[in-house]
PDB file of C-alpha atoms in Angstrom:
ATOM      1  CA  UNK A 269     -13.436   8.550  -7.734  1.00  0.00           C
ATOM      2  CA  UNK A 270     -11.046   6.768  -5.378  1.00  0.00           C
ATOM      3  CA  UNK A 271      -7.499   8.028  -6.072  1.00  0.00           C
ATOM      4  CA  UNK A 272      -6.111   4.561  -6.793  1.00  0.00           C
ATOM      5  CA  UNK A 273      -9.008   3.624  -9.092  1.00  0.00           C
ATOM      6  CA  UNK A 274      -9.105   3.941 -12.870  1.00  0.00           C
ATOM      7  CA  UNK A 275      -9.456   7.499 -14.164  1.00  0.00           C
ATOM      8  CA  UNK A 276      -6.790   8.833 -11.792  1.00  0.00           C
ATOM      9  CA  UNK A 277      -4.324  11.002 -13.727  1.00  0.00           C
ATOM     10  CA  UNK A 278      -0.648  10.046 -13.746  1.00  0.00           C
ATOM     11  CA  UNK A 279       2.041  12.383 -15.084  1.00  0.00           C
ATOM     12  CA  UNK A 280       5.076  10.576 -16.563  1.00  0.00           C
ATOM     13  CA  UNK A 281       8.276  12.627 -16.933  1.00  0.00           C
ATOM     14  CA  UNK A 282      11.184  10.886 -18.665  1.00  0.00           C
ATOM     15  CA  UNK A 283      13.434  11.574 -21.641  1.00  0.00           C
ATOM     16  CA  UNK A 284      13.326   7.943 -22.855  1.00  0.00           C
ATOM     17  CA  UNK A 285      10.530   7.651 -25.459  1.00  0.00           C
ATOM     18  CA  UNK A 286      10.436   3.833 -25.262  1.00  0.00           C
ATOM     19  CA  UNK A 287       9.988   3.891 -21.499  1.00  0.00           C
ATOM     20  CA  UNK A 288       7.287   6.566 -21.705  1.00  0.00           C
ATOM     21  CA  UNK A 289       5.448   4.415 -24.219  1.00  0.00           C
ATOM     22  CA  UNK A 290       5.760   1.273 -22.063  1.00  0.00           C
ATOM     23  CA  UNK A 291       4.665   2.905 -18.816  1.00  0.00           C
ATOM     24  CA  UNK A 292       1.929   4.907 -20.529  1.00  0.00           C
ATOM     25  CA  UNK A 293       0.529   1.762 -22.129  1.00  0.00           C
ATOM     26  CA  UNK A 294       0.737  -0.100 -18.806  1.00  0.00           C
ATOM     27  CA  UNK A 295      -1.246   2.599 -17.022  1.00  0.00           C
ATOM     28  CA  UNK A 296      -3.804   3.224 -19.757  1.00  0.00           C
ATOM     29  CA  UNK A 297      -4.533  -0.492 -19.997  1.00  0.00           C
ATOM     30  CA  UNK A 298      -5.544  -0.342 -16.318  1.00  0.00           C
ATOM     31  CA  UNK A 299      -7.810   2.660 -16.884  1.00  0.00           C
ATOM     32  CA  UNK A 300      -5.546   5.491 -15.735  1.00  0.00           C
ATOM     33  CA  UNK A 301      -5.339   8.792 -17.590  1.00  0.00           C
ATOM     34  CA  UNK A 302      -1.762   9.516 -18.653  1.00  0.00           C
ATOM     35  CA  UNK A 303       0.044  12.780 -19.364  1.00  0.00           C
ATOM     36  CA  UNK A 304       3.636  12.621 -20.664  1.00  0.00           C
ATOM     37  CA  UNK A 305       6.567  15.065 -20.581  1.00  0.00           C
ATOM     38  CA  UNK A 306      10.070  14.523 -21.998  1.00  0.00           C
ATOM     39  CA  UNK A 307      12.182  16.739 -19.734  1.00  0.00           C
ATOM     40  CA  UNK A 308      12.055  18.434 -16.349  1.00  0.00           C
ATOM     41  CA  UNK A 309      10.943  21.861 -17.545  1.00  0.00           C
ATOM     42  CA  UNK A 310       8.117  20.380 -19.618  1.00  0.00           C
ATOM     43  CA  UNK A 311       7.210  18.186 -16.654  1.00  0.00           C
ATOM     44  CA  UNK A 312       6.853  21.203 -14.366  1.00  0.00           C
ATOM     45  CA  UNK A 313       4.498  22.906 -16.831  1.00  0.00           C
ATOM     46  CA  UNK A 314       2.488  19.716 -17.315  1.00  0.00           C
ATOM     47  CA  UNK A 315       2.132  19.242 -13.543  1.00  0.00           C
ATOM     48  CA  UNK A 316       0.621  22.707 -13.175  1.00  0.00           C
ATOM     49  CA  UNK A 317      -1.727  22.219 -16.123  1.00  0.00           C
ATOM     50  CA  UNK A 318      -2.869  18.636 -15.465  1.00  0.00           C
ATOM     51  CA  UNK A 319      -3.064  18.610 -11.634  1.00  0.00           C
ATOM     52  CA  UNK A 320      -2.180  14.876 -11.574  1.00  0.00           C
ATOM     53  CA  UNK A 321      -2.988  12.441  -8.785  1.00  0.00           C
ATOM     54  CA  UNK A 322       0.544  10.999  -9.061  1.00  0.00           C
ATOM     55  CA  UNK A 323       3.813  12.082 -10.686  1.00  0.00           C
ATOM     56  CA  UNK A 324       6.425   9.631 -11.980  1.00  0.00           C
ATOM     57  CA  UNK A 325       9.773  11.177 -12.886  1.00  0.00           C
ATOM     58  CA  UNK A 326      13.265  10.181 -13.895  1.00  0.00           C
ATOM     59  CA  UNK A 327      16.325  11.597 -12.121  1.00  0.00           C
ATOM     60  CA  UNK A 328      18.567  12.069 -15.170  1.00  0.00           C
ATOM     61  CA  UNK A 329      16.821  14.446 -17.598  1.00  0.00           C
ATOM     62  CA  UNK A 330      17.779  17.477 -19.709  1.00  0.00           C
ATOM     63  CA  UNK A 331      16.868  21.094 -18.850  1.00  0.00           C
ATOM     64  CA  UNK A 332      16.048  20.187 -15.237  1.00  0.00           C
ATOM     65  CA  UNK A 333      16.944  16.946 -13.484  1.00  0.00           C
ATOM     66  CA  UNK A 334      14.451  14.953 -11.448  1.00  0.00           C
ATOM     67  CA  UNK A 335      15.796  16.037  -8.064  1.00  0.00           C
ATOM     68  CA  UNK A 336      15.396  19.732  -8.914  1.00  0.00           C
ATOM     69  CA  UNK A 337      11.976  19.101 -10.445  1.00  0.00           C
ATOM     70  CA  UNK A 338      10.914  17.283  -7.280  1.00  0.00           C
ATOM     71  CA  UNK A 339      12.071  20.213  -5.126  1.00  0.00           C
ATOM     72  CA  UNK A 340      10.101  22.683  -7.229  1.00  0.00           C
ATOM     73  CA  UNK A 341       6.981  20.551  -7.094  1.00  0.00           C
ATOM     74  CA  UNK A 342       7.216  20.417  -3.305  1.00  0.00           C
ATOM     75  CA  UNK A 343       7.506  24.213  -3.148  1.00  0.00           C
ATOM     76  CA  UNK A 344       4.184  24.580  -4.973  1.00  0.00           C
ATOM     77  CA  UNK A 345       1.189  24.662  -2.644  1.00  0.00           C
ATOM     78  CA  UNK A 346      -1.077  22.908  -5.140  1.00  0.00           C
ATOM     79  CA  UNK A 347       1.369  20.051  -5.738  1.00  0.00           C
ATOM     80  CA  UNK A 348       3.088  19.745  -2.361  1.00  0.00           C
ATOM     81  CA  UNK A 349       1.108  16.663  -1.355  1.00  0.00           C
ATOM     82  CA  UNK A 350       0.987  14.945  -4.747  1.00  0.00           C
ATOM     83  CA  UNK A 351       2.709  11.531  -4.489  1.00  0.00           C
ATOM     84  CA  UNK A 352       5.977  11.321  -6.455  1.00  0.00           C
ATOM     85  CA  UNK A 353       7.601   8.106  -7.671  1.00  0.00           C
ATOM     86  CA  UNK A 354      11.192   8.546  -8.821  1.00  0.00           C
ATOM     87  CA  UNK A 355      12.796   6.347 -11.502  1.00  0.00           C
ATOM     88  CA  UNK A 356      16.510   6.037 -12.130  1.00  0.00           C
ATOM     89  CA  UNK A 357      19.190   3.811 -13.573  1.00  0.00           C
ATOM     90  CA  UNK A 358      21.532   5.041 -10.825  1.00  0.00           C
ATOM     91  CA  UNK A 359      21.530   2.716  -7.831  1.00  0.00           C
ATOM     92  CA  UNK A 360      23.998   4.339  -5.444  1.00  0.00           C
ATOM     93  CA  UNK A 361      22.629   5.059  -1.979  1.00  0.00           C
ATOM     94  CA  UNK A 362      23.404   8.786  -2.176  1.00  0.00           C
ATOM     95  CA  UNK A 363      21.210   9.123  -5.279  1.00  0.00           C
ATOM     96  CA  UNK A 364      18.327   7.410  -3.506  1.00  0.00           C
ATOM     97  CA  UNK A 365      18.724   9.662  -0.465  1.00  0.00           C
ATOM     98  CA  UNK A 366      18.958  12.780  -2.664  1.00  0.00           C
ATOM     99  CA  UNK A 367      15.669  11.924  -4.345  1.00  0.00           C
ATOM    100  CA  UNK A 368      13.881  11.145  -1.096  1.00  0.00           C
ATOM    101  CA  UNK A 369      15.276  14.255   0.579  1.00  0.00           C
ATOM    102  CA  UNK A 370      13.950  16.354  -2.306  1.00  0.00           C
ATOM    103  CA  UNK A 371      10.471  15.090  -1.452  1.00  0.00           C
ATOM    104  CA  UNK A 372       9.971  11.890  -3.456  1.00  0.00           C
ATOM    105  CA  UNK A 373       7.743   9.274  -1.843  1.00  0.00           C
ATOM    106  CA  UNK A 374       9.178   6.181  -3.491  1.00  0.00           C
ATOM    107  CA  UNK A 375      12.156   5.131  -5.582  1.00  0.00           C
ATOM    108  CA  UNK A 376      12.175   2.511  -8.343  1.00  0.00           C
ATOM    109  CA  UNK A 377      15.368   1.469 -10.181  1.00  0.00           C
ATOM    110  CA  UNK A 378      15.515   0.753 -13.901  1.00  0.00           C
ATOM    111  CA  UNK A 379      14.903  -1.508 -15.758  1.00  0.00           C
ATOM    112  CA  UNK A 380      11.263  -1.205 -14.739  1.00  0.00           C
ATOM    113  CA  UNK A 381       9.001  -4.195 -14.187  1.00  0.00           C
ATOM    114  CA  UNK A 382       5.503  -3.111 -15.361  1.00  0.00           C
ATOM    115  CA  UNK A 383       3.871  -5.293 -12.699  1.00  0.00           C
ATOM    116  CA  UNK A 384       5.988  -3.842  -9.891  1.00  0.00           C
ATOM    117  CA  UNK A 385       5.485  -0.344 -11.301  1.00  0.00           C
ATOM    118  CA  UNK A 386       1.690  -0.720 -11.112  1.00  0.00           C
ATOM    119  CA  UNK A 387       1.948  -2.054  -7.569  1.00  0.00           C
ATOM    120  CA  UNK A 388       3.972   0.989  -6.470  1.00  0.00           C
ATOM    121  CA  UNK A 389       1.617   3.399  -8.257  1.00  0.00           C
ATOM    122  CA  UNK A 390      -1.447   1.956  -6.531  1.00  0.00           C
ATOM    123  CA  UNK A 391       0.282   1.854  -3.141  1.00  0.00           C
ATOM    124  CA  UNK A 392       1.246   5.537  -3.391  1.00  0.00           C
ATOM    125  CA  UNK A 393      -2.246   6.573  -4.423  1.00  0.00           C
ATOM    126  CA  UNK A 394      -3.809   4.624  -1.548  1.00  0.00           C
ATOM    127  CA  UNK A 395      -1.365   6.184   0.898  1.00  0.00           C
ATOM    128  CA  UNK A 396      -2.216   9.642  -0.398  1.00  0.00           C
ATOM    129  CA  UNK A 397      -5.911   8.938   0.176  1.00  0.00           C
ATOM    130  CA  UNK A 398      -5.225   7.858   3.779  1.00  0.00           C
ATOM    131  CA  UNK A 399      -3.249  11.024   4.435  1.00  0.00           C
ATOM    132  CA  UNK A 400      -6.173  13.150   3.336  1.00  0.00           C
ATOM    133  CA  UNK A 401      -8.251  11.595   6.119  1.00  0.00           C
ATOM    134  CA  UNK A 402      -5.791  12.359   8.942  1.00  0.00           C
ATOM    135  CA  UNK A 403      -6.083  15.192  11.455  1.00  0.00           C
ATOM    136  CA  UNK A 404      -5.197  18.427   9.706  1.00  0.00           C
ATOM    137  CA  UNK A 405      -3.440  20.250  12.568  1.00  0.00           C
ATOM    138  CA  UNK A 406      -1.466  18.946  15.546  1.00  0.00           C
ATOM    139  CA  UNK A 407      -0.097  21.027  18.405  1.00  0.00           C
ATOM    140  CA  UNK A 408       2.815  19.710  20.460  1.00  0.00           C
ATOM    141  CA  UNK A 409       5.006  21.705  22.832  1.00  0.00           C
ATOM    142  CA  UNK A 410       5.346  25.115  21.157  1.00  0.00           C
ATOM    143  CA  UNK A 411       4.843  23.782  17.621  1.00  0.00           C
ATOM    144  CA  UNK A 412       1.766  23.857  15.392  1.00  0.00           C
ATOM    145  CA  UNK A 413       2.036  21.226  12.646  1.00  0.00           C
ATOM    146  CA  UNK A 414      -0.373  22.016   9.814  1.00  0.00           C
ATOM    147  CA  UNK A 415      -0.835  19.169   7.361  1.00  0.00           C
ATOM    148  CA  UNK A 416      -3.046  21.169   5.013  1.00  0.00           C
ATOM    149  CA  UNK A 417      -0.392  23.824   4.363  1.00  0.00           C
ATOM    150  CA  UNK A 418       2.593  21.561   5.141  1.00  0.00           C
ATOM    151  CA  UNK A 419       3.924  24.192   7.532  1.00  0.00           C
ATOM    152  CA  UNK A 420       5.387  23.933  11.035  1.00  0.00           C
ATOM    153  CA  UNK A 421       4.877  27.106  13.059  1.00  0.00           C
ATOM    154  CA  UNK A 422       6.508  28.259  16.277  1.00  0.00           C
ATOM    155  CA  UNK A 423       5.607  31.642  17.726  1.00  0.00           C
ATOM    156  CA  UNK A 424       6.394  34.046  14.873  1.00  0.00           C
ATOM    157  CA  UNK A 425       8.472  31.594  12.832  1.00  0.00           C
ATOM    158  CA  UNK A 426       7.265  29.250  10.065  1.00  0.00           C
ATOM    159  CA  UNK A 427       9.209  26.254   8.746  1.00  0.00           C
ATOM    160  CA  UNK A 428       8.507  24.534   5.428  1.00  0.00           C
ATOM    161  CA  UNK A 429      10.118  21.135   5.765  1.00  0.00           C
ATOM    162  CA  UNK A 430      10.597  18.742   2.829  1.00  0.00           C
ATOM    163  CA  UNK A 431       7.749  16.246   2.597  1.00  0.00           C
ATOM    164  CA  UNK A 432       9.361  13.290   4.370  1.00  0.00           C
ATOM    165  CA  UNK A 433      10.828  15.429   7.161  1.00  0.00           C
ATOM    166  CA  UNK A 434       7.367  16.918   7.697  1.00  0.00           C
ATOM    167  CA  UNK A 435       5.654  13.520   7.691  1.00  0.00           C
ATOM    168  CA  UNK A 436       8.209  12.071  10.102  1.00  0.00           C
ATOM    169  CA  UNK A 437       7.714  14.961  12.540  1.00  0.00           C
ATOM    170  CA  UNK A 438       3.930  14.684  12.126  1.00  0.00           C
ATOM    171  CA  UNK A 439       4.084  10.951  12.901  1.00  0.00           C
ATOM    172  CA  UNK A 440       6.043  11.560  16.101  1.00  0.00           C
ATOM    173  CA  UNK A 441       3.581  14.295  17.107  1.00  0.00           C
ATOM    174  CA  UNK A 442       0.603  12.017  16.434  1.00  0.00           C
ATOM    175  CA  UNK A 443       2.042   9.387  18.833  1.00  0.00           C
ATOM    176  CA  UNK A 444       3.435  11.317  21.810  1.00  0.00           C
ATOM    177  CA  UNK A 445       5.546   9.319  24.231  1.00  0.00           C
ATOM    178  CA  UNK A 446       5.820   6.245  22.036  1.00  0.00           C
ATOM    179  CA  UNK A 447       9.275   4.972  21.070  1.00  0.00           C
ATOM    180  CA  UNK A 448       9.686   3.823  17.464  1.00  0.00           C
ATOM    181  CA  UNK A 449      12.436   1.725  15.952  1.00  0.00           C
ATOM    182  CA  UNK A 450      13.915   2.774  12.627  1.00  0.00           C
ATOM    183  CA  UNK A 451      12.139  -0.122  10.953  1.00  0.00           C
ATOM    184  CA  UNK A 452       8.761   0.990  12.337  1.00  0.00           C
ATOM    185  CA  UNK A 453       9.335   4.556  11.165  1.00  0.00           C
ATOM    186  CA  UNK A 454      10.349   3.378   7.692  1.00  0.00           C
ATOM    187  CA  UNK A 455       7.159   1.311   7.416  1.00  0.00           C
ATOM    188  CA  UNK A 456       4.920   4.091   8.740  1.00  0.00           C
ATOM    189  CA  UNK A 457       6.358   7.057   6.836  1.00  0.00           C
ATOM    190  CA  UNK A 458       7.910   5.529   3.723  1.00  0.00           C
ATOM    191  CA  UNK A 459       5.654   2.460   3.453  1.00  0.00           C
ATOM    192  CA  UNK A 460       6.252  -1.267   3.288  1.00  0.00           C
ATOM    193  CA  UNK A 461       6.382  -1.218  -0.518  1.00  0.00           C
ATOM    194  CA  UNK A 462       9.392   1.124  -0.542  1.00  0.00           C
ATOM    195  CA  UNK A 463      12.973  -0.029  -0.063  1.00  0.00           C
ATOM    196  CA  UNK A 464      15.088   2.484   1.824  1.00  0.00           C
ATOM    197  CA  UNK A 465      17.922   1.922   4.274  1.00  0.00           C
ATOM    198  CA  UNK A 466      17.696   2.448   8.045  1.00  0.00           C
ATOM    199  CA  UNK A 467      20.129   5.368   7.802  1.00  0.00           C
ATOM    200  CA  UNK A 468      17.465   7.320   5.903  1.00  0.00           C
ATOM    201  CA  UNK A 469      15.587   7.790   9.195  1.00  0.00           C
ATOM    202  CA  UNK A 470      18.742   9.061  10.924  1.00  0.00           C
ATOM    203  CA  UNK A 471      19.374  11.546   8.104  1.00  0.00           C
ATOM    204  CA  UNK A 472      15.828  12.925   8.289  1.00  0.00           C
ATOM    205  CA  UNK A 473      15.875  13.190  12.099  1.00  0.00           C
ATOM    206  CA  UNK A 474      19.180  15.061  11.908  1.00  0.00           C
ATOM    207  CA  UNK A 475      17.772  17.519   9.381  1.00  0.00           C
ATOM    208  CA  UNK A 476      14.653  18.146  11.478  1.00  0.00           C
ATOM    209  CA  UNK A 477      16.888  18.861  14.470  1.00  0.00           C
ATOM    210  CA  UNK A 478      19.046  21.228  12.439  1.00  0.00           C
ATOM    211  CA  UNK A 479      15.970  23.259  11.477  1.00  0.00           C
ATOM    212  CA  UNK A 480      13.861  23.154  14.643  1.00  0.00           C
ATOM    213  CA  UNK A 481      16.414  22.390  17.345  1.00  0.00           C
ATOM    214  CA  UNK A 482      17.492  19.156  18.994  1.00  0.00           C
ATOM    215  CA  UNK A 483      14.916  19.181  21.806  1.00  0.00           C
ATOM    216  CA  UNK A 484      11.862  17.876  19.926  1.00  0.00           C
ATOM    217  CA  UNK A 485      12.965  14.389  18.900  1.00  0.00           C
ATOM    218  CA  UNK A 486      14.645  12.273  21.544  1.00  0.00           C
ATOM    219  CA  UNK A 487      17.042   9.400  20.815  1.00  0.00           C
ATOM    220  CA  UNK A 488      16.354   6.278  22.879  1.00  0.00           C
ATOM    221  CA  UNK A 489      19.631   4.387  22.812  1.00  0.00           C
ATOM    222  CA  UNK A 490      19.418   0.900  21.415  1.00  0.00           C
ATOM    223  CA  UNK A 491      15.775   1.350  20.387  1.00  0.00           C
ATOM    224  CA  UNK A 492      15.083   4.359  18.152  1.00  0.00           C
ATOM    225  CA  UNK A 493      13.361   7.726  18.490  1.00  0.00           C
ATOM    226  CA  UNK A 494      10.350   9.394  20.103  1.00  0.00           C
ATOM    227  CA  UNK A 495       8.789  12.800  20.528  1.00  0.00           C
ATOM    228  CA  UNK A 496      10.457  14.331  23.578  1.00  0.00           C
ATOM    229  CA  UNK A 497       8.231  14.566  26.661  1.00  0.00           C
ATOM    230  CA  UNK A 498       9.698  17.956  27.518  1.00  0.00           C
ATOM    231  CA  UNK A 499      11.760  20.494  25.603  1.00  0.00           C
ATOM    232  CA  UNK A 500      14.677  19.861  27.953  1.00  0.00           C
ATOM    233  CA  UNK A 501      15.512  16.616  26.118  1.00  0.00           C
ATOM    234  CA  UNK A 502      18.914  16.583  24.491  1.00  0.00           C
ATOM    235  CA  UNK A 503      19.574  14.449  21.373  1.00  0.00           C
TER     236      UNK A 503
END
């Protein structure tokens, strides 16, 4: 079964019964299997039990909000690479960044258009299928970037970066020497179907540098970023 084809399992986590019913109906009508949960804690249990191909979750929920749920899902080896679409009625930029930083792949504001929702679901599932086909391990400088385990290793140290930080670093490593604009990085890592601001790239680069050091990603003034040619590069 192709992941974006009918019979893929989608987990919906939201405390609004009407929205769960609408989105569940929309997906089932297209042939998807649907599992529903009404709060974050129930959603975490359902994710472990169902092993979904995609998880859709709301930010504002009782017992565990969507940001915390997303973090916990990304800490689980079996669910670390499962695409996550975040829903919210909150439209401030900091809420969007918080969700993406926690590991969400896409962000959709309420009220939800069923047609747009289906488009985002299919796009995320297709992207997940493409990622499965990429090279599992890359080695650059003194780093080993393991896409199977979502771990970056250096000598005796191991770093577990949030999903988007990992994918951004992986993308740089897969294209050594090439300079990318913020817009190109947004399209490649977040996708053309996702709306995020240019500053999101800057935030993720800064966090990678804080964890690994500033030498790996070089700023090219007036253009964007690239993987540093040597470890003497200074951000």
